[in-house]
CSV table of C-alpha atoms and ligand atoms in Angstrom, one decimal:
chain,number,residue,atom,x,y,z
G,70,UNK,CA,13.0,77.8,121.9
G,71,UNK,CA,13.3,80.0,118.8
G,72,UNK,CA,15.7,79.1,116.1
G,73,UNK,CA,19.0,80.9,115.7
G,74,UNK,CA,17.8,83.2,112.8
G,75,UNK,CA,14.8,84.4,114.8
G,76,UNK,CA,16.9,85.2,117.8
G,77,UNK,CA,19.3,87.2,115.7
G,78,UNK,CA,16.4,89.0,114.1
G,79,UNK,CA,15.0,89.8,117.6
G,80,UNK,CA,18.3,91.4,118.7
G,81,UNK,CA,18.7,93.4,115.4
G,82,UNK,CA,15.1,94.7,115.9
G,83,UNK,CA,16.0,95.7,119.4
G,84,UNK,CA,19.0,97.6,118.2
G,85,UNK,CA,16.8,99.4,115.7
G,86,UNK,CA,14.5,100.4,118.5
G,87,UNK,CA,17.5,102.2,120.1
G,88,UNK,CA,18.6,103.7,116.8
G,89,UNK,CA,18.5,107.4,117.8
G,90,UNK,CA,20.1,106.7,121.2
G,91,UNK,CA,23.0,104.8,119.6
G,92,UNK,CA,23.7,107.4,116.9
G,93,UNK,CA,23.4,110.2,119.5
G,94,UNK,CA,26.0,108.5,121.7
G,95,UNK,CA,28.4,108.0,118.8
G,96,UNK,CA,28.1,111.7,117.8
G,97,UNK,CA,28.3,113.0,121.4
G,98,UNK,CA,31.6,111.0,122.0
G,99,UNK,CA,32.9,112.3,118.7
G,100,UNK,CA,32.4,115.8,120.1
G,101,UNK,CA,34.0,115.0,123.4
G,102,UNK,CA,37.2,113.2,122.4
G,103,UNK,CA,39.5,112.1,125.3
G,104,UNK,CA,43.0,110.6,125.2
G,105,UNK,CA,43.9,107.2,126.6
G,106,UNK,CA,43.7,106.6,130.4
G,107,UNK,CA,41.8,109.9,130.6
G,108,UNK,CA,38.4,108.9,129.1
G,109,UNK,CA,36.4,110.1,132.0
G,110,UNK,CA,33.4,111.6,130.2
G,111,UNK,CA,33.2,108.7,127.8
G,112,UNK,CA,33.3,106.3,130.7
G,113,UNK,CA,30.4,108.2,132.4
G,114,UNK,CA,28.3,107.8,129.2
G,115,UNK,CA,29.1,104.1,129.1
G,116,UNK,CA,28.2,103.6,132.7
G,117,UNK,CA,24.8,105.3,132.3
G,118,UNK,CA,24.0,103.0,129.4
G,119,UNK,CA,25.0,99.8,131.3
G,120,UNK,CA,22.9,101.1,134.3
G,121,UNK,CA,19.9,101.7,132.0
G,122,UNK,CA,20.3,98.2,130.6
G,123,UNK,CA,20.3,96.8,134.1
G,124,UNK,CA,23.7,95.2,133.8
G,125,UNK,CA,26.0,94.8,136.9
G,126,UNK,CA,29.3,96.5,136.2
G,127,UNK,CA,32.8,97.3,137.5
G,128,UNK,CA,34.4,100.6,136.7
G,129,UNK,CA,37.8,102.3,137.1
G,130,UNK,CA,39.5,99.3,135.5
G,131,UNK,CA,42.9,100.4,134.2
G,132,UNK,CA,41.9,103.8,135.4
G,133,UNK,CA,38.9,104.4,133.1
G,134,UNK,CA,37.7,100.9,131.8
G,135,UNK,CA,34.3,99.4,132.5
G,136,UNK,CA,33.1,95.9,132.4
G,137,UNK,CA,29.4,94.8,132.5
G,138,UNK,CA,28.0,91.3,132.5
G,139,UNK,CA,24.9,89.8,130.9
G,140,UNK,CA,24.6,86.3,132.5
G,141,UNK,CA,22.3,83.8,130.9
G,142,UNK,CA,22.2,81.9,134.2
G,143,UNK,CA,23.1,78.7,132.4
G,144,UNK,CA,26.7,77.3,132.3
G,145,UNK,CA,28.7,78.0,129.2
G,146,UNK,CA,31.7,80.0,127.9
G,147,UNK,CA,32.2,83.7,128.5
G,148,UNK,CA,32.6,85.9,125.5
G,149,UNK,CA,33.8,89.5,125.6
G,150,UNK,CA,32.4,92.2,123.3
G,151,UNK,CA,34.8,95.1,123.3
G,152,UNK,CA,34.9,98.8,122.3
G,153,UNK,CA,37.8,101.2,122.6
G,154,UNK,CA,37.2,104.6,124.2
G,155,UNK,CA,40.2,106.7,123.4
G,156,UNK,CA,41.0,109.4,120.8
G,157,UNK,CA,44.1,110.5,118.9
G,158,UNK,CA,45.9,113.8,118.9
G,159,UNK,CA,44.9,115.6,115.7
G,160,UNK,CA,44.8,119.3,116.5
G,161,UNK,CA,43.6,120.3,113.0
G,162,UNK,CA,40.5,118.1,113.2
G,163,UNK,CA,37.4,120.3,113.1
G,164,UNK,CA,35.9,118.3,116.0
G,165,UNK,CA,39.0,118.1,118.2
G,166,UNK,CA,39.2,119.1,121.8
G,167,UNK,CA,40.5,122.7,121.7
G,168,UNK,CA,42.6,122.2,124.8
G,169,UNK,CA,44.2,118.8,124.3
G,170,UNK,CA,44.0,118.4,120.5
G,171,UNK,CA,42.3,115.1,121.0
G,172,UNK,CA,40.1,113.9,118.1
G,173,UNK,CA,38.3,110.8,117.1
G,174,UNK,CA,40.2,110.2,113.9
G,175,UNK,CA,40.2,106.4,114.2
G,176,UNK,CA,36.5,105.9,114.9
G,177,UNK,CA,36.7,104.7,118.4
G,178,UNK,CA,33.6,106.7,119.1
G,179,UNK,CA,31.8,104.3,116.8
G,180,UNK,CA,33.2,101.3,118.6
G,181,UNK,CA,31.7,102.5,121.9
G,182,UNK,CA,28.4,103.4,120.2
G,183,UNK,CA,28.4,99.9,118.7
G,184,UNK,CA,29.2,98.2,122.0
G,185,UNK,CA,26.4,100.2,123.7
G,186,UNK,CA,24.0,99.3,121.0
G,187,UNK,CA,24.9,95.6,121.4
G,188,UNK,CA,24.3,95.9,125.1
G,189,UNK,CA,20.9,97.6,124.7
G,190,UNK,CA,19.9,95.2,121.9
G,191,UNK,CA,20.8,92.0,123.7
G,192,UNK,CA,19.2,93.1,127.0
G,193,UNK,CA,16.1,94.6,125.4
G,194,UNK,CA,15.4,91.6,123.0
G,195,UNK,CA,14.4,89.3,125.9
G,196,UNK,CA,16.5,86.4,124.6
G,197,UNK,CA,18.9,86.0,127.5
G,198,UNK,CA,17.3,82.7,128.7
G,199,UNK,CA,17.8,81.2,125.2
G,200,UNK,CA,21.6,81.5,125.6
G,201,UNK,CA,24.1,79.6,127.6
G,202,UNK,CA,27.1,81.3,129.2
G,203,UNK,CA,27.8,85.0,129.6
G,204,UNK,CA,28.5,88.1,127.6
G,205,UNK,CA,30.8,90.6,129.1
G,206,UNK,CA,30.9,94.1,127.6
G,207,UNK,CA,34.2,95.8,128.0
G,208,UNK,CA,34.8,99.5,127.3
G,209,UNK,CA,38.6,99.5,127.0
G,210,UNK,CA,40.9,102.5,127.6
G,211,UNK,CA,44.0,103.6,125.8
G,212,UNK,CA,44.4,101.6,122.5
G,213,UNK,CA,46.3,104.4,120.7
G,214,UNK,CA,50.0,104.2,121.8
G,215,UNK,CA,50.5,107.9,122.3
G,216,UNK,CA,51.8,110.2,125.1
G,217,UNK,CA,54.5,107.7,126.0
G,218,UNK,CA,56.1,110.0,128.6
G,219,UNK,CA,52.8,110.5,130.4
G,220,UNK,CA,52.1,106.8,130.4
G,221,UNK,CA,55.7,106.0,131.6
G,222,UNK,CA,54.9,108.3,134.5
G,223,UNK,CA,51.8,106.4,135.3
G,224,UNK,CA,53.9,103.2,135.3
G,225,UNK,CA,56.5,104.8,137.6
G,226,UNK,CA,53.8,106.0,140.0
G,227,UNK,CA,52.4,102.5,140.1
G,228,UNK,CA,49.0,103.5,138.7
G,229,UNK,CA,49.5,101.2,135.7
G,230,UNK,CA,51.9,98.4,134.7
G,231,UNK,CA,51.7,98.7,130.9
G,232,UNK,CA,51.2,101.6,128.5
G,233,UNK,CA,48.0,100.5,126.8
G,234,UNK,CA,44.5,99.4,127.8
G,235,UNK,CA,44.2,95.7,126.9
G,236,UNK,CA,47.6,94.7,128.3
G,237,UNK,CA,46.7,96.5,131.5
G,238,UNK,CA,43.3,94.9,131.7
G,239,UNK,CA,44.9,91.5,131.0
G,240,UNK,CA,47.4,91.9,133.9
G,241,UNK,CA,44.6,93.1,136.2
G,242,UNK,CA,42.7,89.9,135.6
G,243,UNK,CA,39.8,91.4,133.8
G,244,UNK,CA,40.1,88.8,131.0
G,245,UNK,CA,40.8,85.8,133.4
G,246,UNK,CA,37.3,84.4,133.0
G,247,UNK,CA,36.9,85.4,129.3
G,248,UNK,CA,37.1,82.6,126.7
G,249,UNK,CA,37.1,84.7,123.5
G,250,UNK,CA,36.9,88.4,122.5
G,251,UNK,CA,35.4,90.3,119.6
G,252,UNK,CA,35.4,93.9,118.6
G,253,UNK,CA,34.8,95.8,115.3
G,254,UNK,CA,36.9,98.7,114.0
G,255,UNK,CA,35.6,101.4,111.6
G,256,UNK,CA,36.9,101.6,108.1
G,257,UNK,CA,36.8,104.5,105.6
G,258,UNK,CA,34.5,104.2,102.6
G,259,UNK,CA,37.1,106.2,100.7
G,260,UNK,CA,39.8,103.6,100.9
G,261,UNK,CA,38.1,100.4,101.8
G,262,UNK,CA,37.6,97.5,99.4
G,263,UNK,CA,34.2,96.0,100.2
G,264,UNK,CA,32.0,96.9,103.2
G,265,UNK,CA,33.6,94.7,105.8
G,266,UNK,CA,36.6,92.3,106.2
G,267,UNK,CA,39.3,90.7,108.3
G,268,UNK,CA,43.0,90.6,108.0
G,269,UNK,CA,44.4,87.2,108.9
G,270,UNK,CA,47.1,89.0,110.9
G,271,UNK,CA,48.8,92.3,111.7
G,272,UNK,CA,52.2,93.5,112.9
G,273,UNK,CA,53.3,93.7,116.5
G,274,UNK,CA,55.7,96.3,117.7
G,275,UNK,CA,57.9,97.6,120.5
G,276,UNK,CA,58.8,101.2,121.1
G,277,UNK,CA,62.1,103.0,121.9
G,278,UNK,CA,62.8,106.4,123.2
G,279,UNK,CA,66.5,107.4,122.6
G,280,UNK,CA,68.7,110.2,124.0
G,281,UNK,CA,72.1,111.0,122.6
G,282,UNK,CA,74.2,113.1,124.9
G,283,UNK,CA,77.3,115.0,123.8
G,284,UNK,CA,78.9,118.2,124.8
G,285,UNK,CA,77.8,121.8,124.0
G,286,UNK,CA,80.4,124.2,122.6
G,287,UNK,CA,80.4,127.4,120.4
G,288,UNK,CA,79.5,126.1,117.0
G,289,UNK,CA,81.7,128.7,115.2
G,290,UNK,CA,84.5,129.5,117.6
G,291,UNK,CA,85.3,126.1,119.1
G,292,UNK,CA,83.3,123.2,117.7
G,293,UNK,CA,86.3,121.0,118.3
G,294,UNK,CA,85.5,121.3,122.0
G,295,UNK,CA,82.0,120.0,121.6
G,296,UNK,CA,80.6,116.5,121.0
G,297,UNK,CA,77.8,116.7,118.5
G,298,UNK,CA,74.8,114.6,119.5
G,299,UNK,CA,72.9,115.5,116.3
G,300,UNK,CA,75.6,114.0,114.2
G,301,UNK,CA,75.3,110.8,116.2
G,302,UNK,CA,71.5,110.8,115.7
G,303,UNK,CA,71.9,111.4,112.0
G,304,UNK,CA,74.5,108.6,111.7
G,305,UNK,CA,72.1,106.4,113.7
G,306,UNK,CA,69.3,107.0,111.2
G,307,UNK,CA,71.7,106.0,108.3
G,308,UNK,CA,72.9,102.9,110.2
G,309,UNK,CA,69.2,101.9,110.8
G,310,UNK,CA,68.5,102.3,107.1
G,311,UNK,CA,71.5,100.1,106.3
G,312,UNK,CA,69.8,97.3,108.2
G,313,UNK,CA,66.8,97.2,105.9
G,314,UNK,CA,68.3,94.8,103.3
G,315,UNK,CA,68.5,92.3,106.1
G,316,UNK,CA,64.8,92.4,106.9
G,317,UNK,CA,62.9,89.5,105.2
G,318,UNK,CA,59.9,90.6,103.1
G,319,UNK,CA,57.6,88.1,104.8
G,320,UNK,CA,58.5,89.5,108.3
G,321,UNK,CA,56.9,92.8,107.2
G,322,UNK,CA,59.4,94.8,109.4
G,323,UNK,CA,58.6,98.5,109.7
G,324,UNK,CA,61.1,100.7,111.6
G,325,UNK,CA,60.2,104.4,111.4
G,326,UNK,CA,62.4,106.6,113.7
G,327,UNK,CA,61.8,110.3,114.2
G,328,UNK,CA,64.0,113.0,115.8
G,329,UNK,CA,61.9,114.7,118.5
G,330,UNK,CA,64.5,117.1,119.7
G,331,UNK,CA,67.3,118.1,117.3
G,332,UNK,CA,69.2,120.7,119.3
G,333,UNK,CA,68.4,123.9,121.1
G,334,UNK,CA,70.0,126.8,119.3
G,335,UNK,CA,71.8,127.0,116.1
G,336,UNK,CA,75.1,128.5,117.2
G,337,UNK,CA,75.7,125.8,119.9
G,338,UNK,CA,76.9,122.3,119.1
G,339,UNK,CA,73.8,120.1,120.0
G,340,UNK,CA,74.5,118.4,123.4
G,341,UNK,CA,71.2,116.5,123.6
G,342,UNK,CA,69.2,115.0,120.8
G,343,UNK,CA,66.2,112.8,121.2
G,344,UNK,CA,64.6,110.2,119.0
G,345,UNK,CA,61.6,107.8,119.1
G,346,UNK,CA,60.9,104.8,117.0
G,347,UNK,CA,58.6,101.9,116.7
G,348,UNK,CA,60.0,98.5,115.6
G,349,UNK,CA,57.2,96.6,114.0
G,350,UNK,CA,57.1,93.0,112.6
G,351,UNK,CA,54.9,90.1,111.9
G,352,UNK,CA,56.3,87.9,114.6
G,353,UNK,CA,57.9,88.5,118.0
G,354,UNK,CA,61.1,86.9,116.7
G,355,UNK,CA,61.4,89.2,113.8
G,356,UNK,CA,60.6,92.2,116.1
G,357,UNK,CA,63.4,91.3,118.5
G,358,UNK,CA,65.8,90.7,115.7
G,359,UNK,CA,65.1,94.1,114.1
G,360,UNK,CA,65.2,95.7,117.6
G,361,UNK,CA,68.7,94.3,118.3
G,362,UNK,CA,69.8,95.8,114.9
G,363,UNK,CA,68.4,99.2,115.9
G,364,UNK,CA,70.2,99.1,119.2
G,365,UNK,CA,73.4,98.2,117.4
G,366,UNK,CA,73.0,101.1,115.1
G,367,UNK,CA,72.3,103.5,117.9
G,368,UNK,CA,75.4,102.4,119.8
G,369,UNK,CA,77.6,102.4,116.7
G,370,UNK,CA,76.6,106.0,115.9
G,371,UNK,CA,77.3,107.0,119.5
G,372,UNK,CA,80.7,105.4,119.4
G,373,UNK,CA,81.6,107.1,116.1
G,374,UNK,CA,80.9,110.5,117.6
G,375,UNK,CA,82.0,109.9,121.1
G,376,UNK,CA,78.5,110.4,122.5
G,377,UNK,CA,76.6,108.6,125.2
G,378,UNK,CA,73.3,107.0,124.2
G,379,UNK,CA,70.4,106.0,126.4
G,380,UNK,CA,68.0,103.6,124.9
G,381,UNK,CA,64.6,103.1,126.7
G,382,UNK,CA,62.7,100.1,125.3
G,383,UNK,CA,59.0,99.6,126.2
G,384,UNK,CA,56.6,96.8,125.1
G,385,UNK,CA,54.2,97.8,122.4
G,386,UNK,CA,51.7,95.3,121.0
G,387,UNK,CA,52.0,91.7,119.9
G,388,UNK,CA,51.0,90.5,116.4
G,389,UNK,CA,47.3,90.1,115.9
G,390,UNK,CA,46.0,86.7,114.9
G,391,UNK,CA,42.3,86.7,113.9
G,392,UNK,CA,40.4,83.5,114.8
G,393,UNK,CA,39.1,81.8,111.6
G,394,UNK,CA,35.8,80.5,113.2
G,395,UNK,CA,35.0,84.0,114.5
G,396,UNK,CA,35.9,85.4,111.1
G,397,UNK,CA,33.5,83.0,109.3
G,398,UNK,CA,30.7,84.0,111.7
G,399,UNK,CA,31.4,87.7,111.0
G,400,UNK,CA,31.4,87.1,107.3
G,401,UNK,CA,27.8,85.9,107.6
G,402,UNK,CA,26.8,88.9,109.7
G,403,UNK,CA,28.5,91.4,107.4
G,404,UNK,CA,26.8,89.9,104.3
G,405,UNK,CA,23.5,89.9,106.1
G,406,UNK,CA,23.9,93.6,106.9
G,407,UNK,CA,25.6,94.8,103.6
G,408,UNK,CA,24.7,92.2,101.0
G,409,UNK,CA,26.4,89.2,99.4
G,410,UNK,CA,29.9,89.7,98.1
G,411,UNK,CA,30.6,92.7,100.4
G,412,UNK,CA,33.0,90.8,102.7
G,413,UNK,CA,36.8,90.8,102.0
G,414,UNK,CA,39.7,88.8,103.3
G,415,UNK,CA,42.4,91.5,103.7
G,416,UNK,CA,46.2,90.7,103.5
G,417,UNK,CA,48.5,91.0,106.5
G,418,UNK,CA,48.4,94.5,107.9
G,419,UNK,CA,51.5,96.6,108.8
G,420,UNK,CA,49.6,98.4,111.5
G,421,UNK,CA,49.3,97.2,115.1
G,422,UNK,CA,46.6,96.9,117.8
G,423,UNK,CA,46.6,95.8,121.4
G,424,UNK,CA,43.9,93.3,120.5
G,425,UNK,CA,47.0,91.4,119.2
G,426,UNK,CA,48.1,90.8,122.8
G,427,UNK,CA,44.8,89.3,123.6
G,428,UNK,CA,44.9,87.2,120.5
G,429,UNK,CA,48.1,85.4,121.7
G,430,UNK,CA,46.1,84.2,124.7
G,431,UNK,CA,42.6,83.5,123.4
G,432,UNK,CA,40.5,83.5,120.2
G,433,UNK,CA,40.0,87.1,119.1
G,434,UNK,CA,38.3,88.8,116.2
G,435,UNK,CA,39.2,92.4,115.1
G,436,UNK,CA,37.5,93.1,111.8
G,437,UNK,CA,36.9,96.3,109.9
G,438,UNK,CA,33.5,97.6,108.9
G,439,UNK,CA,32.6,100.6,106.7
G,440,UNK,CA,30.7,103.7,107.7
G,441,UNK,CA,33.5,106.2,108.1
G,442,UNK,CA,34.9,108.6,105.5
G,443,UNK,CA,38.2,110.4,105.2
G,444,UNK,CA,41.8,109.4,106.1
G,445,UNK,CA,42.3,107.2,109.1
G,446,UNK,CA,44.2,109.3,111.7
G,447,UNK,CA,43.6,112.3,109.5
G,448,UNK,CA,41.7,115.6,110.0
G,449,UNK,CA,38.8,114.6,107.8
G,450,UNK,CA,37.9,111.3,109.5
G,451,UNK,CA,34.3,111.0,110.6
G,452,UNK,CA,31.3,108.6,110.6
G,453,UNK,CA,29.6,109.5,107.3
G,454,UNK,CA,26.9,106.8,107.3
G,455,UNK,CA,25.4,106.4,110.8
G,456,UNK,CA,23.6,103.2,109.8
G,457,UNK,CA,26.8,101.5,108.7
G,458,UNK,CA,29.1,103.2,111.2
G,459,UNK,CA,27.1,103.0,114.4
G,460,UNK,CA,24.2,100.5,114.0
G,461,UNK,CA,25.8,97.8,111.9
G,462,UNK,CA,28.6,97.2,114.4
G,463,UNK,CA,26.0,97.0,117.2
G,464,UNK,CA,24.0,94.4,115.3
G,465,UNK,CA,27.0,92.5,114.2
G,466,UNK,CA,28.3,92.3,117.8
G,467,UNK,CA,24.9,91.3,119.1
G,468,UNK,CA,24.5,88.6,116.4
G,469,UNK,CA,28.0,87.3,117.2
G,470,UNK,CA,26.9,86.8,120.9
G,471,UNK,CA,23.8,84.9,119.7
G,472,UNK,CA,25.7,82.7,117.2
G,473,UNK,CA,28.3,81.8,119.9
G,474,UNK,CA,26.0,81.3,122.8
G,475,UNK,CA,22.7,80.1,121.3
G,476,UNK,CA,22.0,76.4,121.0
G,477,UNK,CA,23.7,75.7,124.3
G,478,UNK,CA,26.8,77.6,123.2
G,479,UNK,CA,27.7,74.9,120.7
G,480,UNK,CA,29.6,77.3,118.5
G,481,UNK,CA,31.5,79.0,121.3
G,482,UNK,CA,32.5,75.6,122.6
G,483,UNK,CA,33.8,74.7,119.1
G,484,UNK,CA,35.9,77.9,118.9
G,485,UNK,CA,37.3,77.1,122.3
G,486,UNK,CA,38.1,73.5,121.4
G,487,UNK,CA,39.9,74.5,118.2
G,488,UNK,CA,41.9,77.4,119.7
G,489,UNK,CA,45.6,77.0,120.3
G,490,UNK,CA,46.8,79.9,122.5
G,491,UNK,CA,50.4,80.9,121.8
G,492,UNK,CA,51.0,82.1,125.4
G,493,UNK,CA,49.6,81.6,128.9
G,494,UNK,CA,48.9,84.7,130.9
G,495,UNK,CA,52.0,84.3,133.0
G,496,UNK,CA,54.2,83.7,129.9
G,497,UNK,CA,52.7,86.8,128.4
G,498,UNK,CA,53.3,89.0,131.4
G,499,UNK,CA,56.9,87.8,131.9
G,500,UNK,CA,57.7,88.3,128.2
G,501,UNK,CA,56.2,91.8,128.1
G,502,UNK,CA,57.7,92.9,131.4
G,503,UNK,CA,61.1,91.7,130.2
G,504,UNK,CA,60.9,94.2,127.3
G,505,UNK,CA,61.1,97.2,129.7
G,506,UNK,CA,64.7,98.1,129.5
G,507,UNK,CA,67.0,101.1,129.9
G,508,UNK,CA,70.4,100.7,128.4
G,509,UNK,CA,73.1,103.3,128.6
G,510,UNK,CA,76.1,103.1,126.3
G,511,UNK,CA,78.9,105.4,127.2
G,512,UNK,CA,81.6,106.7,125.0
G,513,UNK,CA,84.9,105.2,126.0
G,514,UNK,CA,83.2,102.6,128.3
M,96,ZN,ZN1,41.8,102.6,116.0
């Protein structure tokens, strides 16, 4: 049996042999961006690569997700390598979909190219019988938490249970036999310190859609006969701001409401005003505490103006906890690919990902790797260096699989032994389901 370094070299060489294919896939997906739970063309590309690699697969998971398995035939842990398929809505991106405004402004096209590259590299290197356990490749739908109304409709129609891909795959049982999961997110060379790195943690969030209902009246002739829903919303924003001094710095709370409908016509007292907000925090406790203060603010504002307020709360993502063993392995891979001293430990991130949900149940790694340029979620985001953006993630994922499963999967077993999941699957599902709530506070009630 070859030593660990030779096996890793073999998979990296195999990735290089598929260089043009991997870059071509990343660029083709960039030019065919699709929104979450609608990634039909992207899924077709993924399936053709898995088929070409000779991997058995299941498709249609959470509508568009695909899972393929590389089985060493020897007992051992199962590790998941993941890539996200969905785009954002950035209608002024030069490579957006003209009809939907979807654009890959977060580099998920590179995640899929990287995942496909890892699948091609690991299967083509002829090293499977030197591993123990299994590698599952999962192309995950819907990481971006957008089109909330559309996704709530999917839930009402019984087509999904949650509003994002990984929570949905979790509840479907797609991760039931998975012991740990790894993915790599693209980072922008314009803003990134170093070439690759890991944040120890990131924020979780829940989302709220809010509707204030008042009474229409002529805004000039008889405003006293109306009930102004916009005044209630505006007071609610102030009341939410007034809570900020109660948020502790280390909880990293972010509440960022917007008004999505402010009234219909200027000479009528607004009778219906809508808002949306995320409530983000470092821990579930801090998130729930801040969410209760937001609810209190909304109801207080409704009361002051004599409005009714409807508050719909939906689960977002749980805080991300990156596994330290997996991060240490990734550091080696990153420095092998980019040179010594290029790896960074980033501070806690105020952003959120549904990899956070997984990380409460099993060891997870969600690092960032360079290769993109421009502003994340902005119109100028693209993969500027195909070697770093598409091939390096493929090699890093493939090397991760080797490090975990080579040598009778000693490393994967160590990760498992040291992991302390915060939640069981049933606790997770109960907790997230309980967040779905519609509350109606009526004036005078
Ligand atoms: Zn992203």
